[in-house]
Amino acid sequence: MQMERYLSQVAVKEIFPSGQRIIEESSIAVIGMGGTGSSIAEMFVRMGVGKITIVDDDKIEPSNLNRQAMYKEDDIGLKKVDVARTELLRINGETQVNAIDKRLSFNNADEILSQVDLIMDGTDNYDARNVINVVSARLRKPWIFTAVEGTFGYVKTIIPGKTSCLSCFGYPDRGEGVACTIQGVVPTAIRAISSLAVTSAIKFLINRESQGELVYMDVWKPVLDILPIPRNEECKVCGNL
Amino acid sequence: MKVHIKYYAKYADYAGTRMEDIETDIITLRDLLNIVRERHPKLKEDRRSLIAINDKFVGEEAQISDGATVSIFPPVSGG
């Protein structure tokens, strides 16, 4: 069943059966199961990723339903990771789904992230991204940064020791940020940024390289810019790698 | 000298334009940003912005030269 299931994507020369095999052998972690995280997880599982670890301690709220993948009205009040795990296994029973009902912190990040091949950022605050940035550098784990607000967002592949990290270009390293219900976000921007992030991840898993540019996309204008971010040798997080 | 300023996302709304030129004699990015923030005070709302000179991200201590393009992005936390 598997090859038939993935026929349309293995027909793409950038993936091919050899790339599909890599996807199926990969283990990823998705930190945060909100708008971007749930979309990213669903896409990865549909594409056949071998193992996925999803991490979040939130419950589903009515204000999530306009943009967050997989959650439905009946799920309000339930834990995001529990609902997501069930839905992901319904989408693809071949994928191993590991659901962790916790908020990522410096206390648990090593244990959660040490066994995965790639980390996907689905977080919604500076504190959590700083945990990913610092711990991924220490563990030498590649990760994909995403952030969305209003009609636009960012995506960047970060390979510790090879590309710049978040601290290299002055991205804030602390703070809760502003809730989506206050700052506002267009659901289509979340899906677009999530799609770019998964594409970046698949490219990295198959080709094992990236220049680590910052991709800026605004779905309303629409605009897409790609800006190089050189490594900062004095970066306090990755300068010594 | 002339410096081209590009505003991204909500900053374009704050500035009322996506791009403008500024004539100035200053050479540090920090001083240039002070001018820009005085010109468009809502830019001061973010405690930190992401800045690129000629498409490369730099710190505020960077120097600018005639004809440089300075791109200013808001930091974003949502997801």
Tab-separated table of N, CA and C in Angstrom, chain A residues 6-133:
chain	number	residue	atom	x	y	z
A	6	TYR	N	1.996	7.020	-1.589
A	6	TYR	CA	2.869	8.189	-1.747
A	6	TYR	C	3.251	8.456	-3.207
A	7	LEU	N	2.486	7.835	-4.122
A	7	LEU	CA	2.845	7.905	-5.533
A	7	LEU	C	3.024	9.329	-6.028
A	8	SER	N	2.145	10.219	-5.634
A	8	SER	CA	2.213	11.580	-6.170
A	8	SER	C	3.457	12.326	-5.694
A	9	GLN	N	3.914	12.048	-4.482
A	9	GLN	CA	5.095	12.788	-4.013
A	9	GLN	C	6.409	12.146	-4.453
A	10	VAL	N	6.429	10.810	-4.588
A	10	VAL	CA	7.677	10.200	-5.070
A	10	VAL	C	7.866	10.434	-6.566
A	11	ALA	N	6.789	10.837	-7.245
A	11	ALA	CA	6.926	11.184	-8.660
A	11	ALA	C	7.645	12.511	-8.844
A	12	VAL	N	7.767	13.282	-7.776
A	12	VAL	CA	8.491	14.561	-7.843
A	12	VAL	C	9.984	14.262	-7.744
A	13	LYS	N	10.760	14.775	-8.687
A	13	LYS	CA	12.181	14.377	-8.746
A	13	LYS	C	12.948	14.826	-7.506
A	14	GLU	N	12.475	15.886	-6.856
A	14	GLU	CA	13.163	16.340	-5.643
A	14	GLU	C	13.010	15.343	-4.493
A	15	ILE	N	11.990	14.494	-4.557
A	15	ILE	CA	11.781	13.501	-3.497
A	15	ILE	C	12.209	12.114	-3.972
A	16	PHE	N	11.521	11.608	-5.021
A	16	PHE	CA	11.864	10.299	-5.567
A	16	PHE	C	11.683	9.209	-4.502
A	17	PRO	N	11.713	7.979	-4.863
A	17	PRO	CA	11.624	6.910	-3.849
A	17	PRO	C	12.752	6.974	-2.826
A	18	SER	N	13.925	7.425	-3.238
A	18	SER	CA	15.054	7.492	-2.287
A	18	SER	C	14.773	8.517	-1.186
A	19	GLY	N	14.180	9.636	-1.541
A	19	GLY	CA	13.821	10.636	-0.548
A	19	GLY	C	12.683	10.171	0.333
A	20	GLN	N	11.737	9.464	-0.269
A	20	GLN	CA	10.610	8.953	0.504
A	20	GLN	C	11.101	7.989	1.576
A	21	ARG	N	12.107	7.183	1.213
A	21	ARG	CA	12.661	6.246	2.187
A	21	ARG	C	13.248	7.007	3.381
A	22	ILE	N	13.915	8.116	3.084
A	22	ILE	CA	14.498	8.927	4.164
A	22	ILE	C	13.393	9.491	5.058
A	23	ILE	N	12.329	9.986	4.434
A	23	ILE	CA	11.207	10.528	5.220
A	23	ILE	C	10.654	9.445	6.153
A	24	GLU	N	10.487	8.242	5.607
A	24	GLU	CA	9.888	7.154	6.392
A	24	GLU	C	10.825	6.662	7.496
A	25	GLU	N	12.115	6.931	7.350
A	25	GLU	CA	13.076	6.514	8.384
A	25	GLU	C	13.369	7.626	9.391
A	26	SER	N	12.746	8.785	9.197
A	26	SER	CA	13.069	9.949	10.030
A	26	SER	C	12.187	10.028	11.274
A	27	SER	N	12.796	10.625	12.306
A	27	SER	CA	12.079	10.889	13.552
A	27	SER	C	12.113	12.389	13.798
A	28	ILE	N	10.957	12.989	13.928
A	28	ILE	CA	10.907	14.432	14.158
A	28	ILE	C	10.130	14.746	15.440
A	29	ALA	N	10.399	15.917	15.982
A	29	ALA	CA	9.620	16.417	17.120
A	29	ALA	C	8.943	17.716	16.696
A	30	VAL	N	7.695	17.865	17.042
A	30	VAL	CA	6.973	19.115	16.801
A	30	VAL	C	6.669	19.729	18.162
A	31	ILE	N	7.266	20.888	18.420
A	31	ILE	CA	7.099	21.543	19.715
A	31	ILE	C	5.987	22.585	19.595
A	32	GLY	N	4.913	22.340	20.325
A	32	GLY	CA	3.739	23.214	20.227
A	32	GLY	C	2.759	22.639	19.225
A	33	MET	N	1.518	22.466	19.640
A	33	MET	CA	0.506	21.910	18.738
A	33	MET	C	-0.618	22.913	18.524
A	34	GLY	N	-0.232	24.158	18.314
A	34	GLY	CA	-1.182	25.215	17.973
A	34	GLY	C	-1.351	25.278	16.463
A	35	GLY	N	-1.434	26.494	15.916
A	35	GLY	CA	-1.690	26.665	14.481
A	35	GLY	C	-0.618	26.031	13.615
A	36	THR	N	0.621	26.475	13.776
A	36	THR	CA	1.688	25.935	12.930
A	36	THR	C	2.007	24.488	13.307
A	37	GLY	N	2.114	24.202	14.580
A	37	GLY	CA	2.510	22.861	15.001
A	37	GLY	C	1.545	21.782	14.536
A	38	SER	N	0.237	22.032	14.685
A	38	SER	CA	-0.736	21.015	14.273
A	38	SER	C	-0.734	20.836	12.759
A	39	SER	N	-0.549	21.932	12.030
A	39	SER	CA	-0.498	21.848	10.560
A	39	SER	C	0.744	21.094	10.112
A	40	ILE	N	1.866	21.408	10.755
A	40	ILE	CA	3.131	20.747	10.425
A	40	ILE	C	3.031	19.246	10.707
A	41	ALA	N	2.496	18.902	11.866
A	41	ALA	CA	2.385	17.485	12.239
A	41	ALA	C	1.508	16.733	11.247
A	42	GLU	N	0.389	17.334	10.879
A	42	GLU	CA	-0.516	16.653	9.945
A	42	GLU	C	0.167	16.419	8.601
A	43	MET	N	0.874	17.459	8.106
A	43	MET	CA	1.541	17.303	6.803
A	43	MET	C	2.614	16.222	6.852
A	44	PHE	N	3.394	16.222	7.920
A	44	PHE	CA	4.464	15.230	8.031
A	44	PHE	C	3.901	13.812	8.064
A	45	VAL	N	2.834	13.616	8.816
A	45	VAL	CA	2.257	12.280	8.941
A	45	VAL	C	1.622	11.856	7.619
A	46	ARG	N	0.967	12.781	6.936
A	46	ARG	CA	0.413	12.446	5.619
A	46	ARG	C	1.522	12.052	4.645
A	47	MET	N	2.696	12.705	4.776
A	47	MET	CA	3.808	12.407	3.864
A	47	MET	C	4.557	11.147	4.268
A	48	GLY	N	4.223	10.576	5.421
A	48	GLY	CA	4.784	9.278	5.771
A	48	GLY	C	5.979	9.279	6.695
A	49	VAL	N	6.162	10.332	7.482
A	49	VAL	CA	7.298	10.342	8.410
A	49	VAL	C	7.218	9.115	9.331
A	50	GLY	N	8.377	8.563	9.657
A	50	GLY	CA	8.390	7.318	10.426
A	50	GLY	C	7.945	7.478	11.860
A	51	LYS	N	8.456	8.511	12.519
A	51	LYS	CA	8.132	8.710	13.929
A	51	LYS	C	7.974	10.196	14.204
A	52	ILE	N	6.962	10.538	14.968
A	52	ILE	CA	6.735	11.946	15.299
A	52	ILE	C	6.451	12.065	16.802
A	53	THR	N	7.125	13.005	17.428
A	53	THR	CA	6.876	13.314	18.838
A	53	THR	C	6.206	14.680	18.899
A	54	ILE	N	5.037	14.748	19.499
A	54	ILE	CA	4.320	16.017	19.608
A	54	ILE	C	4.297	16.453	21.070
A	55	VAL	N	4.555	17.756	21.285
A	55	VAL	CA	4.742	18.250	22.655
A	55	VAL	C	3.874	19.496	22.868
A	56	ASP	N	3.011	19.446	23.855
A	56	ASP	CA	2.172	20.606	24.193
A	56	ASP	C	1.430	20.287	25.482
A	57	ASP	N	1.150	21.294	26.301
A	57	ASP	CA	0.377	21.031	27.525
A	57	ASP	C	-0.958	21.777	27.535
A	58	ASP	N	-1.342	22.330	26.381
A	58	ASP	CA	-2.585	23.111	26.314
A	58	ASP	C	-3.804	22.240	26.045
A	59	LYS	N	-4.965	22.821	26.361
A	59	LYS	CA	-6.239	22.223	25.980
A	59	LYS	C	-6.822	22.988	24.783
A	60	ILE	N	-7.703	22.323	24.068
A	60	ILE	CA	-8.331	22.937	22.893
A	60	ILE	C	-9.419	23.918	23.339
A	61	GLU	N	-9.362	25.128	22.759
A	61	GLU	CA	-10.329	26.176	23.070
A	61	GLU	C	-11.112	26.537	21.805
A	62	PRO	N	-12.286	27.137	21.984
A	62	PRO	CA	-13.074	27.505	20.791
A	62	PRO	C	-12.301	28.403	19.820
A	63	SER	N	-11.472	29.289	20.363
A	63	SER	CA	-10.754	30.228	19.496
A	63	SER	C	-9.641	29.557	18.691
A	64	ASN	N	-9.385	28.268	18.942
A	64	ASN	CA	-8.372	27.531	18.169
A	64	ASN	C	-8.924	26.998	16.852
A	65	LEU	N	-10.257	26.825	16.776
A	65	LEU	CA	-10.822	26.006	15.711
A	65	LEU	C	-10.747	26.638	14.324
A	66	ASN	N	-10.530	27.944	14.247
A	66	ASN	CA	-10.498	28.580	12.919
A	66	ASN	C	-9.206	28.308	12.171
A	67	ARG	N	-8.165	27.852	12.876
A	67	ARG	CA	-6.865	27.753	12.197
A	67	ARG	C	-6.050	26.517	12.571
A	68	GLN	N	-6.399	25.820	13.625
A	68	GLN	CA	-5.555	24.722	14.064
A	68	GLN	C	-6.048	23.413	13.463
A	69	ALA	N	-5.135	22.665	12.874
A	69	ALA	CA	-5.494	21.453	12.144
A	69	ALA	C	-6.001	20.369	13.089
A	70	MET	N	-6.846	19.534	12.593
A	70	MET	CA	-7.309	18.292	13.238
A	70	MET	C	-8.334	18.489	14.342
A	71	TYR	N	-8.370	19.622	15.046
A	71	TYR	CA	-9.272	19.788	16.189
A	71	TYR	C	-10.682	20.162	15.717
A	72	LYS	N	-11.681	19.626	16.432
A	72	LYS	CA	-13.083	19.848	16.051
A	72	LYS	C	-13.883	20.309	17.268
A	73	GLU	N	-15.123	20.714	17.032
A	73	GLU	CA	-15.948	21.258	18.112
A	73	GLU	C	-16.062	20.284	19.287
A	74	ASP	N	-16.172	19.001	18.973
A	74	ASP	CA	-16.301	18.002	20.038
A	74	ASP	C	-15.054	17.907	20.913
A	75	ASP	N	-13.951	18.448	20.425
A	75	ASP	CA	-12.676	18.292	21.137
A	75	ASP	C	-12.407	19.416	22.148
A	76	ILE	N	-13.262	20.427	22.197
A	76	ILE	CA	-13.023	21.561	23.086
A	76	ILE	C	-12.911	21.072	24.536
A	77	GLY	N	-11.856	21.511	25.177
A	77	GLY	CA	-11.605	21.107	26.555
A	77	GLY	C	-10.664	19.926	26.683
A	78	LEU	N	-10.430	19.223	25.583
A	78	LEU	CA	-9.522	18.066	25.633
A	78	LEU	C	-8.079	18.519	25.402
A	79	LYS	N	-7.156	17.667	25.788
A	79	LYS	CA	-5.741	17.973	25.596
A	79	LYS	C	-5.380	17.916	24.104
A	80	LYS	N	-4.631	18.898	23.656
A	80	LYS	CA	-4.264	18.938	22.238
A	80	LYS	C	-3.486	17.699	21.817
A	81	VAL	N	-2.520	17.284	22.628
A	81	VAL	CA	-1.693	16.150	22.196
A	81	VAL	C	-2.498	14.853	22.140
A	82	ASP	N	-3.509	14.720	23.005
A	82	ASP	CA	-4.317	13.501	22.980
A	82	ASP	C	-5.168	13.435	21.707
A	83	VAL	N	-5.818	14.554	21.403
A	83	VAL	CA	-6.646	14.597	20.191
A	83	VAL	C	-5.767	14.453	18.952
A	84	ALA	N	-4.647	15.179	18.945
A	84	ALA	CA	-3.762	15.133	17.772
A	84	ALA	C	-3.224	13.724	17.554
A	85	ARG	N	-2.832	13.055	18.624
A	85	ARG	CA	-2.295	11.699	18.472
A	85	ARG	C	-3.331	10.784	17.827
A	86	THR	N	-4.567	10.853	18.324
A	86	THR	CA	-5.638	10.026	17.759
A	86	THR	C	-5.845	10.327	16.279
A	87	GLU	N	-5.896	11.621	15.957
A	87	GLU	CA	-6.145	12.012	14.561
A	87	GLU	C	-4.976	11.621	13.657
A	88	LEU	N	-3.761	11.813	14.150
A	88	LEU	CA	-2.585	11.479	13.332
A	88	LEU	C	-2.539	9.983	13.036
A	89	LEU	N	-2.913	9.169	14.014
A	89	LEU	CA	-2.918	7.720	13.791
A	89	LEU	C	-4.055	7.304	12.853
A	90	ARG	N	-5.142	8.067	12.857
A	90	ARG	CA	-6.225	7.793	11.895
A	90	ARG	C	-5.786	8.137	10.481
A	91	ILE	N	-4.952	9.198	10.374
A	91	ILE	CA	-4.448	9.606	9.052
A	91	ILE	C	-3.454	8.585	8.519
A	92	ASN	N	-2.567	8.115	9.386
A	92	ASN	CA	-1.516	7.200	8.941
A	92	ASN	C	-1.114	6.272	10.083
A	93	GLY	N	-1.635	5.088	10.048
A	93	GLY	CA	-1.377	4.112	11.110
A	93	GLY	C	0.041	3.570	11.111
A	94	GLU	N	0.801	3.861	10.057
A	94	GLU	CA	2.185	3.366	9.982
A	94	GLU	C	3.143	4.255	10.772
A	95	THR	N	2.739	5.490	11.052
A	95	THR	CA	3.617	6.417	11.768
A	95	THR	C	3.540	6.149	13.271
A	96	GLN	N	4.705	6.138	13.921
A	96	GLN	CA	4.731	6.070	15.384
A	96	GLN	C	4.485	7.476	15.922
A	97	VAL	N	3.494	7.637	16.767
A	97	VAL	CA	3.171	8.952	17.316
A	97	VAL	C	3.382	8.932	18.830
A	98	ASN	N	4.286	9.785	19.276
A	98	ASN	CA	4.600	9.884	20.701
A	98	ASN	C	4.069	11.225	21.205
A	99	ALA	N	3.056	11.193	22.068
A	99	ALA	CA	2.434	12.430	22.557
A	99	ALA	C	2.945	12.764	23.950
A	100	ILE	N	3.476	13.973	24.118
A	100	ILE	CA	4.006	14.390	25.423
A	100	ILE	C	3.221	15.596	25.924
A	101	ASP	N	2.490	15.397	27.015
A	101	ASP	CA	1.636	16.429	27.587
A	101	ASP	C	2.455	17.308	28.537
A	102	LYS	N	3.385	18.057	27.954
A	102	LYS	CA	4.250	18.933	28.747
A	102	LYS	C	4.565	20.178	27.942
A	103	ARG	N	4.968	21.217	28.653
A	103	ARG	CA	5.494	22.416	28.006
A	103	ARG	C	7.013	22.251	27.961
A	104	LEU	N	7.605	22.448	26.782
A	104	LEU	CA	9.056	22.282	26.666
A	104	LEU	C	9.771	23.286	27.565
A	105	SER	N	10.764	22.796	28.306
A	105	SER	CA	11.527	23.674	29.192
A	105	SER	C	12.973	23.188	29.224
A	106	PHE	N	13.829	23.961	29.869
A	106	PHE	CA	15.216	23.526	30.001
A	106	PHE	C	15.324	22.250	30.843
A	107	ASN	N	14.304	21.978	31.656
A	107	ASN	CA	14.333	20.785	32.503
A	107	ASN	C	14.037	19.489	31.744
A	108	ASN	N	13.247	19.591	30.652
A	108	ASN	CA	12.862	18.345	29.967
A	108	ASN	C	13.332	18.275	28.511
A	109	ALA	N	13.931	19.349	28.007
A	109	ALA	CA	14.229	19.412	26.567
A	109	ALA	C	15.247	18.363	26.124
A	110	ASP	N	16.279	18.135	26.926
A	110	ASP	CA	17.290	17.149	26.513
A	110	ASP	C	16.664	15.778	26.314
A	111	GLU	N	15.839	15.391	27.256
A	111	GLU	CA	15.213	14.068	27.181
A	111	GLU	C	14.284	13.963	25.966
A	112	ILE	N	13.530	15.024	25.711
A	112	ILE	CA	12.552	14.981	24.622
A	112	ILE	C	13.230	15.041	23.250
A	113	LEU	N	14.294	15.828	23.139
A	113	LEU	CA	14.857	16.126	21.827
A	113	LEU	C	16.072	15.286	21.440
A	114	SER	N	16.649	14.597	22.389
A	114	SER	CA	17.937	13.962	22.106
A	114	SER	C	17.849	12.830	21.084
A	115	GLN	N	16.683	12.205	20.927
A	115	GLN	CA	16.589	11.049	20.030
A	115	GLN	C	15.987	11.381	18.665
A	116	VAL	N	15.658	12.635	18.404
A	116	VAL	CA	15.005	12.945	17.127
A	116	VAL	C	16.036	13.432	16.109
A	117	ASP	N	15.648	13.328	14.825
A	117	ASP	CA	16.538	13.791	13.750
A	117	ASP	C	16.371	15.278	13.478
A	118	LEU	N	15.178	15.795	13.737
A	118	LEU	CA	14.881	17.181	13.362
A	118	LEU	C	13.785	17.720	14.282
A	119	ILE	N	13.912	18.986	14.657
A	119	ILE	CA	12.933	19.627	15.543
A	119	ILE	C	12.154	20.665	14.734
A	120	MET	N	10.825	20.629	14.865
A	120	MET	CA	9.977	21.612	14.194
A	120	MET	C	9.395	22.565	15.247
A	121	ASP	N	9.554	23.841	15.001
A	121	ASP	CA	9.088	24.867	15.931
A	121	ASP	C	7.632	25.225	15.627
A	122	GLY	N	6.741	24.823	16.527
A	122	GLY	CA	5.347	25.227	16.413
A	122	GLY	C	4.942	26.053	17.621
A	123	THR	N	5.912	26.696	18.234
A	123	THR	CA	5.653	27.433	19.473
A	123	THR	C	5.068	28.811	19.173
A	124	ASP	N	4.621	29.473	20.247
A	124	ASP	CA	4.005	30.786	20.059
A	124	ASP	C	4.599	31.828	21.006
A	125	ASN	N	5.837	31.589	21.465
A	125	ASN	CA	6.430	32.559	22.396
A	125	ASN	C	7.957	32.499	22.323
A	126	TYR	N	8.577	33.593	22.776
A	126	TYR	CA	10.037	33.698	22.694
A	126	TYR	C	10.737	32.734	23.657
A	127	ASP	N	10.165	32.520	24.831
A	127	ASP	CA	10.798	31.652	25.827
A	127	ASP	C	11.003	30.236	25.278
A	128	ALA	N	9.956	29.682	24.696
A	128	ALA	CA	10.042	28.302	24.198
A	128	ALA	C	11.035	28.204	23.050
A	129	ARG	N	11.037	29.206	22.181
A	129	ARG	CA	11.999	29.170	21.060
A	129	ARG	C	13.428	29.272	21.572
A	130	ASN	N	13.605	30.021	22.641
A	130	ASN	CA	14.948	30.111	23.204
A	130	ASN	C	15.397	28.759	23.747
A	131	VAL	N	14.482	28.012	24.350
A	131	VAL	CA	14.825	26.665	24.819
A	131	VAL	C	15.273	25.809	23.630
A	132	ILE	N	14.484	25.838	22.556
A	132	ILE	CA	14.857	25.039	21.370
A	132	ILE	C	16.214	25.499	20.839
A	133	ASN	N	16.401	26.812	20.741
A	133	ASN	CA	17.640	27.343	20.158
A	133	ASN	C	18.862	26.912	20.967
